[in-house]
Short mmCIF file of C-alpha atoms in Angstrom, two decimals:
data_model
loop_
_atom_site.label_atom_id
_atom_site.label_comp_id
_atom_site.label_asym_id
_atom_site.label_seq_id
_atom_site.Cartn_x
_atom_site.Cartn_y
_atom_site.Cartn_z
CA UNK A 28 -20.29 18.23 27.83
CA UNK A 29 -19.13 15.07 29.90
CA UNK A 30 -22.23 15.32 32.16
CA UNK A 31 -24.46 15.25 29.28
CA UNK A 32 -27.52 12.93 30.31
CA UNK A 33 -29.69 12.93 27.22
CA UNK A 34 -28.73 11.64 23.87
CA UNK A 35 -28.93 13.88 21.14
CA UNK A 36 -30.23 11.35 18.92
CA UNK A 37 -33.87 10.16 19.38
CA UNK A 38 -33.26 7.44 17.16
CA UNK A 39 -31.68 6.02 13.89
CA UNK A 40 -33.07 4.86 10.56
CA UNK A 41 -29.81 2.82 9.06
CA UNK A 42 -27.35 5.28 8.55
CA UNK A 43 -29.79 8.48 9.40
CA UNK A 44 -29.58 9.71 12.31
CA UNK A 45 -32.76 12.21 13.99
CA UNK A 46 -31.58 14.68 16.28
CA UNK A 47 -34.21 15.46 19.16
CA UNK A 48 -33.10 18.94 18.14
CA UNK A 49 -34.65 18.55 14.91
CA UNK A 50 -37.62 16.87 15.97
CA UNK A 51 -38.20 19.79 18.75
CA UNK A 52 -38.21 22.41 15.73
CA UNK A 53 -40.46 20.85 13.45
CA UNK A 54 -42.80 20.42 16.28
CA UNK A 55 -42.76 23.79 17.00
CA UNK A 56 -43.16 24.92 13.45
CA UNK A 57 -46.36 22.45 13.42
CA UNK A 58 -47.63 23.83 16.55
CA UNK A 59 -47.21 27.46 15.19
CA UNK A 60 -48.79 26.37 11.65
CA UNK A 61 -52.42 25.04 13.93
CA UNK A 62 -52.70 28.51 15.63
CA UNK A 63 -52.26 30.75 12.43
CA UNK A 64 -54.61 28.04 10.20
CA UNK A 65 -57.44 28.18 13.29
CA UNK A 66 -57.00 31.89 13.50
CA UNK A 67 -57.32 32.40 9.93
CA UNK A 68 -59.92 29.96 9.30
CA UNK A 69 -62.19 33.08 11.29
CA UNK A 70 -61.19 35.60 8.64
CA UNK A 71 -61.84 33.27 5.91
CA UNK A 72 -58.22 32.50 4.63
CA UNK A 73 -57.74 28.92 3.57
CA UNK A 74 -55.03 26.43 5.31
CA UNK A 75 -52.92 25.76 1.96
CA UNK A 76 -52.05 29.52 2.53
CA UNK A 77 -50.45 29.08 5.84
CA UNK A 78 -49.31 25.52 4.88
CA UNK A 79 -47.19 27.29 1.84
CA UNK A 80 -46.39 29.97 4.03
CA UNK A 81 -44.86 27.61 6.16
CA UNK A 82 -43.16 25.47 3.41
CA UNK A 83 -41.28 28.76 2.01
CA UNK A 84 -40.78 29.89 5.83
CA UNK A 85 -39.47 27.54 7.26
CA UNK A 86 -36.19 27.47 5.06
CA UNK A 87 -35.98 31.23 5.18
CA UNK A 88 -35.82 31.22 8.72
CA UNK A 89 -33.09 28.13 8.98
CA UNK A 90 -30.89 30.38 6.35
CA UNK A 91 -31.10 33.59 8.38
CA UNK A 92 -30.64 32.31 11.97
CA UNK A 93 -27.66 29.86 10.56
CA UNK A 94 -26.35 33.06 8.15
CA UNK A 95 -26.49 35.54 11.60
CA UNK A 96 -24.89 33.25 13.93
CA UNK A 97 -21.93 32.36 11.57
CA UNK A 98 -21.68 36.23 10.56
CA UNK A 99 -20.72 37.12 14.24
CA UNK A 100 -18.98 33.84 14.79
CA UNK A 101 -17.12 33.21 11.20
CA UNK A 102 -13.74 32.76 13.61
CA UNK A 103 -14.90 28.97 14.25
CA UNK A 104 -16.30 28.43 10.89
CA UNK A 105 -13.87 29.82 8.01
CA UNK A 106 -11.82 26.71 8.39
CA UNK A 107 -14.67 24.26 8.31
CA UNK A 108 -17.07 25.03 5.46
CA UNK A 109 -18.80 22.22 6.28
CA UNK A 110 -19.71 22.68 9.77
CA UNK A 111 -21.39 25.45 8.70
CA UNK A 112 -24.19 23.22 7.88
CA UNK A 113 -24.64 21.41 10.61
CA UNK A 114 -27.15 23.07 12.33
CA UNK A 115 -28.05 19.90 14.64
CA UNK A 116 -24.73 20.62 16.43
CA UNK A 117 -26.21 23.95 17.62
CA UNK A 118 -25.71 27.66 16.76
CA UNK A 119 -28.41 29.42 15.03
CA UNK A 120 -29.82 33.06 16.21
CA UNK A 121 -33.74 33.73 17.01
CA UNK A 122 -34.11 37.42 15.44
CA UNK A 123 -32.21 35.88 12.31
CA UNK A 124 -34.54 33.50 11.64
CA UNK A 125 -36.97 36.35 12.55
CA UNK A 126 -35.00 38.74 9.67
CA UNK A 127 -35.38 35.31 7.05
CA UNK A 128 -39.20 34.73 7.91
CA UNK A 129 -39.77 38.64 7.52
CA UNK A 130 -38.28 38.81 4.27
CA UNK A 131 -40.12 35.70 2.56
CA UNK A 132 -43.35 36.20 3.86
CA UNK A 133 -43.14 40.14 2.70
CA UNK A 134 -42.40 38.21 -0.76
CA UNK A 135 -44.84 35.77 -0.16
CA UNK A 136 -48.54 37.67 1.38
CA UNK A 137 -47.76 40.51 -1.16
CA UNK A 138 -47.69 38.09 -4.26
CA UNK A 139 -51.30 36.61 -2.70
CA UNK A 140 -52.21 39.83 -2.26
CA UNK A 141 -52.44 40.73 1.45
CA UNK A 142 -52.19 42.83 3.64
CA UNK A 143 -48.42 42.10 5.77
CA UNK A 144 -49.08 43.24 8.79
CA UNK A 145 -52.62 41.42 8.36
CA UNK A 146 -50.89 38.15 7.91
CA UNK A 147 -48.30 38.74 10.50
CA UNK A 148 -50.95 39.80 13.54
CA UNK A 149 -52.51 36.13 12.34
CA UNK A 150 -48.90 34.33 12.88
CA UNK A 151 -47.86 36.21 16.26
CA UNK A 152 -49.02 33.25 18.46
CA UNK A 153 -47.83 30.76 16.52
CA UNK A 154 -44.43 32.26 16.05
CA UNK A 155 -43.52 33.37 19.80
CA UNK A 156 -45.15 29.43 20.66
CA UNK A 157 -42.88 27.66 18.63
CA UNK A 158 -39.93 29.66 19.65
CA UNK A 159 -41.00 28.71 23.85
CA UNK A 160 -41.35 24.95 22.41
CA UNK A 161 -38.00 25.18 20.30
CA UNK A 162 -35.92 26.52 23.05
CA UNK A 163 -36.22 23.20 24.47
CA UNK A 164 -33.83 21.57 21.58
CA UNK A 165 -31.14 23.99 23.68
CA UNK A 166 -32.30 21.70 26.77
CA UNK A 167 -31.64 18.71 25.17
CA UNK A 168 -28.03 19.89 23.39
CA UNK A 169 -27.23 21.16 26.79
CA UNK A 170 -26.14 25.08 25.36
CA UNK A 171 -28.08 28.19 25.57
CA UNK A 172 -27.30 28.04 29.89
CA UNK A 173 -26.82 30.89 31.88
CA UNK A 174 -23.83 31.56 34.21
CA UNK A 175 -22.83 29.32 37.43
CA UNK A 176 -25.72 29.11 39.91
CA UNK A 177 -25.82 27.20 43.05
CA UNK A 178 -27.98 23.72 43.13
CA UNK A 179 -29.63 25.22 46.24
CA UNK A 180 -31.12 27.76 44.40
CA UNK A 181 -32.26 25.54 41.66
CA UNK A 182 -33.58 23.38 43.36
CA UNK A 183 -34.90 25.25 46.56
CA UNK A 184 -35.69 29.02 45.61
CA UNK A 185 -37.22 27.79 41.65
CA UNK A 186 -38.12 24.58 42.88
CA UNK A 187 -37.25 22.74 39.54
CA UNK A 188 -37.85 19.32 38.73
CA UNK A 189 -34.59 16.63 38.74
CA UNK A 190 -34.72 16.27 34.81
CA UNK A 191 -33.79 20.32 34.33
CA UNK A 192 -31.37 20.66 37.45
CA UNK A 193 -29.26 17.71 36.12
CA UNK A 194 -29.30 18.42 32.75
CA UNK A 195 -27.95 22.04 33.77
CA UNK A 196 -24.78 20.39 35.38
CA UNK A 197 -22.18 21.35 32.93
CA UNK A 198 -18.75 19.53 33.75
CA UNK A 199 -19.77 19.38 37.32
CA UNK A 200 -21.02 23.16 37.82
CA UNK A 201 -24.68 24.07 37.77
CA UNK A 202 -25.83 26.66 35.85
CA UNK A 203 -29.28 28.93 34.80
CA UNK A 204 -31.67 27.04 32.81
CA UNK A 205 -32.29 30.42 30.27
CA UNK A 206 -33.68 27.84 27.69
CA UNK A 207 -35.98 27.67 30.38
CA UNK A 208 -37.05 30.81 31.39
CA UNK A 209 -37.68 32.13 27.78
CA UNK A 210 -39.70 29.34 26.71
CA UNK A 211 -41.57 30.42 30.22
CA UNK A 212 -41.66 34.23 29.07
CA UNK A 213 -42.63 33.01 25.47
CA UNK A 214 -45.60 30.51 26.47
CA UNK A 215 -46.69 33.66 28.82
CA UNK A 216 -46.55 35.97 25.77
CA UNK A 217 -49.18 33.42 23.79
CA UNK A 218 -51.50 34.36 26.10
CA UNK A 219 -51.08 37.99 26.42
CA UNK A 220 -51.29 37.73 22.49
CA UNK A 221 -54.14 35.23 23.10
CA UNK A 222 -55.89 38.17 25.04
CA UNK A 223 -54.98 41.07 22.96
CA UNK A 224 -56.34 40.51 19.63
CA UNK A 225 -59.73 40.03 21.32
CA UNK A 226 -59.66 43.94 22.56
CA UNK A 227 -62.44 45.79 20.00
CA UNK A 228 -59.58 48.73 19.59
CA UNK A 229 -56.43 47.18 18.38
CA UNK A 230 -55.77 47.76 14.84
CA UNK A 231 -54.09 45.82 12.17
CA UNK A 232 -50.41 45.17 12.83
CA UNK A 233 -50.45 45.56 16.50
CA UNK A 234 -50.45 42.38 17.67
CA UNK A 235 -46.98 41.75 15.92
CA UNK A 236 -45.63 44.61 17.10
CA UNK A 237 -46.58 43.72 20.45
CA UNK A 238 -44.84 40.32 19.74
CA UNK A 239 -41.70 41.68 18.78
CA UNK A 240 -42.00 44.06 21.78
CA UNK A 241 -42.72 41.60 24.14
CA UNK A 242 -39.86 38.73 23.31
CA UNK A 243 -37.79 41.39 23.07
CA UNK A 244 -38.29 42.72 26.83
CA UNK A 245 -37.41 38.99 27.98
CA UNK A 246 -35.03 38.43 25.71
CA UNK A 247 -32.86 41.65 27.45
CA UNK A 248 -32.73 40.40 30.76
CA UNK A 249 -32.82 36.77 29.71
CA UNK A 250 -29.22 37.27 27.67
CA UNK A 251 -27.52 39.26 30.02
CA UNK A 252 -27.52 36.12 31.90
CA UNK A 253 -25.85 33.84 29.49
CA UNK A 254 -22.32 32.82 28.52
CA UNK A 255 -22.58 32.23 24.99
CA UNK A 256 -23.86 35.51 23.75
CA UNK A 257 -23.37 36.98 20.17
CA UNK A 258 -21.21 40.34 20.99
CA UNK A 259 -18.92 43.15 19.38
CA UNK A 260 -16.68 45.80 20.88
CA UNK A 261 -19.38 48.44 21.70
CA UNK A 262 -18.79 52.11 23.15
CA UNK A 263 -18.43 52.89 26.82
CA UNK A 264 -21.88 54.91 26.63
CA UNK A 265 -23.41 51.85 25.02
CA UNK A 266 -21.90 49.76 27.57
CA UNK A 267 -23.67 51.91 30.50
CA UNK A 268 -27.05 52.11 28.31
CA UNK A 269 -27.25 48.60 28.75
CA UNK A 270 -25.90 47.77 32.39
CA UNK A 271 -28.15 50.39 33.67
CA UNK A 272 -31.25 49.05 31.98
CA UNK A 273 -30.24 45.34 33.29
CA UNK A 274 -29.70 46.34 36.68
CA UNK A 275 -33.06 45.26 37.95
CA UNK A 276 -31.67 41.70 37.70
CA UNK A 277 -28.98 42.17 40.21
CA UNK A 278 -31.70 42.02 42.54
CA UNK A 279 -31.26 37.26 41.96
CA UNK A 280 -29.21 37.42 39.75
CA UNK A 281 -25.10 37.63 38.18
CA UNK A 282 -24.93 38.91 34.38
CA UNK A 283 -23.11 35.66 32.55
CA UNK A 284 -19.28 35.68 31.80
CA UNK A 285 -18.73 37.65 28.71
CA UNK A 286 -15.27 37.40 27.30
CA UNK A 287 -13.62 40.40 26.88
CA UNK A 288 -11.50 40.02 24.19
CA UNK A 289 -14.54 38.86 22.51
CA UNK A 290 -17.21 41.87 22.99
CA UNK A 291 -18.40 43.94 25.55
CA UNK A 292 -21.54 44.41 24.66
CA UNK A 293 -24.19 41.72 23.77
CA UNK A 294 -25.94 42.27 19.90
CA UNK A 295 -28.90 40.48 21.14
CA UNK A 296 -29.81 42.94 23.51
CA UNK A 297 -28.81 46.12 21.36
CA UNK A 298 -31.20 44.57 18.98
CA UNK A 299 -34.40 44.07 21.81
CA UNK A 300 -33.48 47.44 22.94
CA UNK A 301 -33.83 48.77 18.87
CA UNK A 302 -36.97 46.58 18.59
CA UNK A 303 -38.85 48.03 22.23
CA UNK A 304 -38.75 51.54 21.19
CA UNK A 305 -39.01 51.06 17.40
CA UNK A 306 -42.33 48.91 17.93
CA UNK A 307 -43.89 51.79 20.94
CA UNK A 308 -43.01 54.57 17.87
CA UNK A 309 -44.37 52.09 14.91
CA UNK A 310 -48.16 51.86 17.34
CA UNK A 311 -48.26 55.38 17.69
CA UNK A 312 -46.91 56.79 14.69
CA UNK A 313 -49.52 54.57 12.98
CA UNK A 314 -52.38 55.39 14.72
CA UNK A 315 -51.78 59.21 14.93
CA UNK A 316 -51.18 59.25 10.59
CA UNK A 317 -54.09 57.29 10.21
CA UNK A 318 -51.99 54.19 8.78
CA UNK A 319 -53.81 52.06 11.35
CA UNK A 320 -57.32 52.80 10.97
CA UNK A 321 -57.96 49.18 10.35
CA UNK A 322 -59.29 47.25 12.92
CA UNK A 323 -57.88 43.62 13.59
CA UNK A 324 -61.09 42.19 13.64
CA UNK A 325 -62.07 43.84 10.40
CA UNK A 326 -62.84 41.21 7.33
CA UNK A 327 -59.59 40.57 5.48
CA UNK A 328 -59.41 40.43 1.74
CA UNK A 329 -56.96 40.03 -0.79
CA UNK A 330 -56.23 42.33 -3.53
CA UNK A 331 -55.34 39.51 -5.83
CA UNK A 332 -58.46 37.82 -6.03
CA UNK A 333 -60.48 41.34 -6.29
CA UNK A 334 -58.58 41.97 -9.55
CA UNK A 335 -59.32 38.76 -10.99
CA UNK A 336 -63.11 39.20 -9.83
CA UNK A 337 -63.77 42.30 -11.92
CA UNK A 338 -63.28 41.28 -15.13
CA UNK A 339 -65.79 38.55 -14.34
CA UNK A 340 -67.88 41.56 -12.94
CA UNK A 341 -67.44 43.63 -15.79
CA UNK A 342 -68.40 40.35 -18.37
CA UNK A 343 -71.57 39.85 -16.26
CA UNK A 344 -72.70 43.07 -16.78
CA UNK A 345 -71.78 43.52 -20.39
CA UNK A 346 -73.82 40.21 -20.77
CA UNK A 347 -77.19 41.94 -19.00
CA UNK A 348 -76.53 44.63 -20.67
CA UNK A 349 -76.44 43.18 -24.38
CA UNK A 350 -79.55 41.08 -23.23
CA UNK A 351 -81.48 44.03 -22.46
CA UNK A 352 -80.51 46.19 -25.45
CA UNK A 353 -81.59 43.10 -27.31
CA UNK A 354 -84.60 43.02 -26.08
CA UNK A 355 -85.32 46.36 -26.55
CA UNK A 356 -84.68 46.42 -29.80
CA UNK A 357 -86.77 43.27 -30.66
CA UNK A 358 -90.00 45.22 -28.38
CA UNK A 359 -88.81 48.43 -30.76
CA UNK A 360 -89.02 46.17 -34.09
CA UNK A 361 -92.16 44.00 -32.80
CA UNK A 362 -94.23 47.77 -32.60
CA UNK A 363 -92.49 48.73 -36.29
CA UNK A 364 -94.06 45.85 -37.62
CA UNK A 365 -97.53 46.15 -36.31
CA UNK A 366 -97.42 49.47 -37.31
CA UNK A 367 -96.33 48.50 -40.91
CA UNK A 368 -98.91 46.28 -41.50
CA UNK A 369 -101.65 47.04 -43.53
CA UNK A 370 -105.43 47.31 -41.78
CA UNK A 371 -107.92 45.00 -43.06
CA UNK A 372 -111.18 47.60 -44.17
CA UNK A 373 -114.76 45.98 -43.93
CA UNK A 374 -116.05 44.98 -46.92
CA UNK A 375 -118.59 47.31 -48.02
CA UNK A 376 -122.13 45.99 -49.35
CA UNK A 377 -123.47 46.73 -52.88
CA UNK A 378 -127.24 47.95 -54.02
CA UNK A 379 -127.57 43.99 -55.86
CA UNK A 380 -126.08 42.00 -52.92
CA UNK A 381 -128.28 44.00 -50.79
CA UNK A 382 -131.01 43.34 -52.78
CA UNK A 383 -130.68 39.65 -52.87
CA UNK A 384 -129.96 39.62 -48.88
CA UNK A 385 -133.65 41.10 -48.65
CA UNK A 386 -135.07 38.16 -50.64
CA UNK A 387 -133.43 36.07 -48.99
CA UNK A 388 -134.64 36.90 -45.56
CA UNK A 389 -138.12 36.76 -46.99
CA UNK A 390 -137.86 33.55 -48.17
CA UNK A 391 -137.13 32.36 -44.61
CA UNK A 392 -139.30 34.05 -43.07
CA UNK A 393 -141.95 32.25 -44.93
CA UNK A 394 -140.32 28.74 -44.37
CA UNK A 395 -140.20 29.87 -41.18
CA UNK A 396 -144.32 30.53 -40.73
CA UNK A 397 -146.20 27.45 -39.16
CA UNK A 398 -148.34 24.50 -42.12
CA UNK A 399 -151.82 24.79 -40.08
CA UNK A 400 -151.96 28.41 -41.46
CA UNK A 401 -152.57 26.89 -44.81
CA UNK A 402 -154.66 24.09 -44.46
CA UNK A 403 -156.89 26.53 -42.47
CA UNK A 404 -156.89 28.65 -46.11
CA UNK A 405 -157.61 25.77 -47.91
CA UNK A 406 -160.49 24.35 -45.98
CA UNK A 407 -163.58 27.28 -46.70
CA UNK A 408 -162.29 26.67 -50.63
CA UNK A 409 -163.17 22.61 -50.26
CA UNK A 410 -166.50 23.53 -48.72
CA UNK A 411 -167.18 25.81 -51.22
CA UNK A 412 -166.94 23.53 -54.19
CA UNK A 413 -168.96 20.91 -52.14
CA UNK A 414 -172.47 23.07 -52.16
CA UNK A 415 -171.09 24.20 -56.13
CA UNK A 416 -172.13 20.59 -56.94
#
């Protein structure tokens, strides 16, 4: 790398160095996190989900790129343990950070109680856009290239800017910018994905699938055009299969030196041929079983927090219930009681008491009769006695 232009290192705390590399990546994972929190902030799903998701993904995905690109390359690592871990230096594989992230968010949506392929349709756009923004750590460590290619056509036939065409001068030869054209490919992808999801018939799981199927189209053509390829000693059918499905690309371009003695066929496109068919089988075989039937804009809910909601159900209604029996049986014991209780009879009237009732009303009937009636008695008996004497 004598013709390197860019430093590595953005800049140094004391004896800490930070890699642009490293910088790149965890701006693409922050990128990615945004566009799965926003699109699950529709469905009702709160950030800290994605934001663990990410914490627990983000490893997983480190360990299985690093894991699959030492597997196929443990010739330059055996004897340095060490290096091994040194991932700022370079050499860690897309679909095995794609086969780490699988695996721990599998662990991870199921223990919230998810749905996967739920979860995964929300992370699609986040996942292809921080692998077009990550591919750019390749620019800046000057790997990932493609095979020789003139200046000219740089220059002239992509029209690229200065910054890319001299950072793609290896030891004095120019070669294809491939970091370039997938993180092209990828940022188109977004907004096929973008697109997509919108459609009223898609079902759950579909955009991911069309993810994988999508990278995995560029990522065919894209490798055969690079020099550093993972690759194993593959079958002379297998070899065909795959030059006869890249041969569109002769049309610009030269397939990238592949080193014999190393492998004659590249894993990384064995693996986006695997992943093109398997995904157009998963869509179809899903929707024609019935697996699919629900739509990706259908409400989302986790089977978690349902189970923890119907005990709570269940104690609510016990609760009504024991009201109402109670007050059922205090209306039942209310009625007992009137019914118990003994009826007050009117109190009958003897011969005597009715007797001295009659009396009584006499008597104030005659208090009751006016004084003029007699002193009009009295008067004829005064005028009597008068002529008497």
């Amino acid at each position: 790398m004598a013709t390197l232009l860019l430093d590595p290192i953005a800049f140094q705390l004391g004896p800490l160095k930070v890699h642009w590399y490293g910088l790149i990546l965890g701006t693409a994972a922050l990128v990615g996190l945004l566009l799965a929190i926003r699109e699950g902030k529709r469905f009702g799903i709160s950030q800290d989900f994605f934001m663990d998701l990410l914490l627990f993904g983000v490893p997983s995905a480190l360990v299985g790129a690093r894991a699959y690109y030492v597997a196929f390359k443990w010739d330059d690592y055996k004897d340095d343990w060490l290096e091994i871990f040194k991932i700022w230096h370079g050499g860690i594989a897309i679909y095995g950070a794609l086969i780490g992230a699988v695996i721990c968010a599998l662990i991870y949506v199921r223990k919230k109680g998810y749905s996967f392929w739920r979860i995964a349709d929300f992370c699609a756009p986040g996942l292809l856009i921080g692998q077009a923004i990550g591919r750019w750590g390749n620019y800046v460590n000057q790997e990932a290239y493609g095979g020789p290619a003139s200046e000219s056509f740089l220059r002239n036939t992509l029209h690229l800017p200065d910054f890319i065409v001299n950072q793609m001068n290896v030891n004095g030869t120019f070669h294809h910018p491939t970091f370039l054209y997938e993180s092209v490919w990828s940022f188109v992808g977004v907004l096929l994905l973008f697109g997509l999801r919108r459609l009223r018939g898609v079902r759950s799981g579909e955009v991911f699938i069309s993810y994988l199927i999508w990278y995995s189209i560029g990522r065919f053509f894209i490798e055969g055009l690079r020099t550093d390829s993972l690759a194993y000693q593959g079958s002379d059918w297998v070899v065909s299969l795959v030059d006869a499905l890249w041969s569109p690309m002769y049309v610009l371009f030269e397939p990238g030196f592949l080193d014999p003695d190393y492998g004659n066929v590249r894993i990384s496109q064995l693996i986006a041929i695997f992943l093109i068919v398997a995904g157009i089988i998963l869509i179809i075989v899903r929707r024609a079983t019935g697996v699919a039937n629900t739509l990706y804009s259908s409400p989302i809910t986790s089977a978690r927090m349902q189970a923890n909601a119907a005990p709570q159900q269940s104690e609510g209604i016990s609760t009504s219930n024991i009201q109402a029996d109670d007050s059922k049986n205090n209306a039942v014991n209310s009625a007992a009681m009137q019914e118990n209780k003994p009826r007050q009879e009117p109190e009958r009237i003897s011969d005597s008491d009715s007797g001295s009732l009659e009396a009584d009303d006499d008597l104030e009937q005659e208090s009751d009769e006016p004084a003029t009636d007699d002193a009009s008695m009295n008067a004829p008996e005064a005028d009597s006695q008068t002529k008497e004497t």
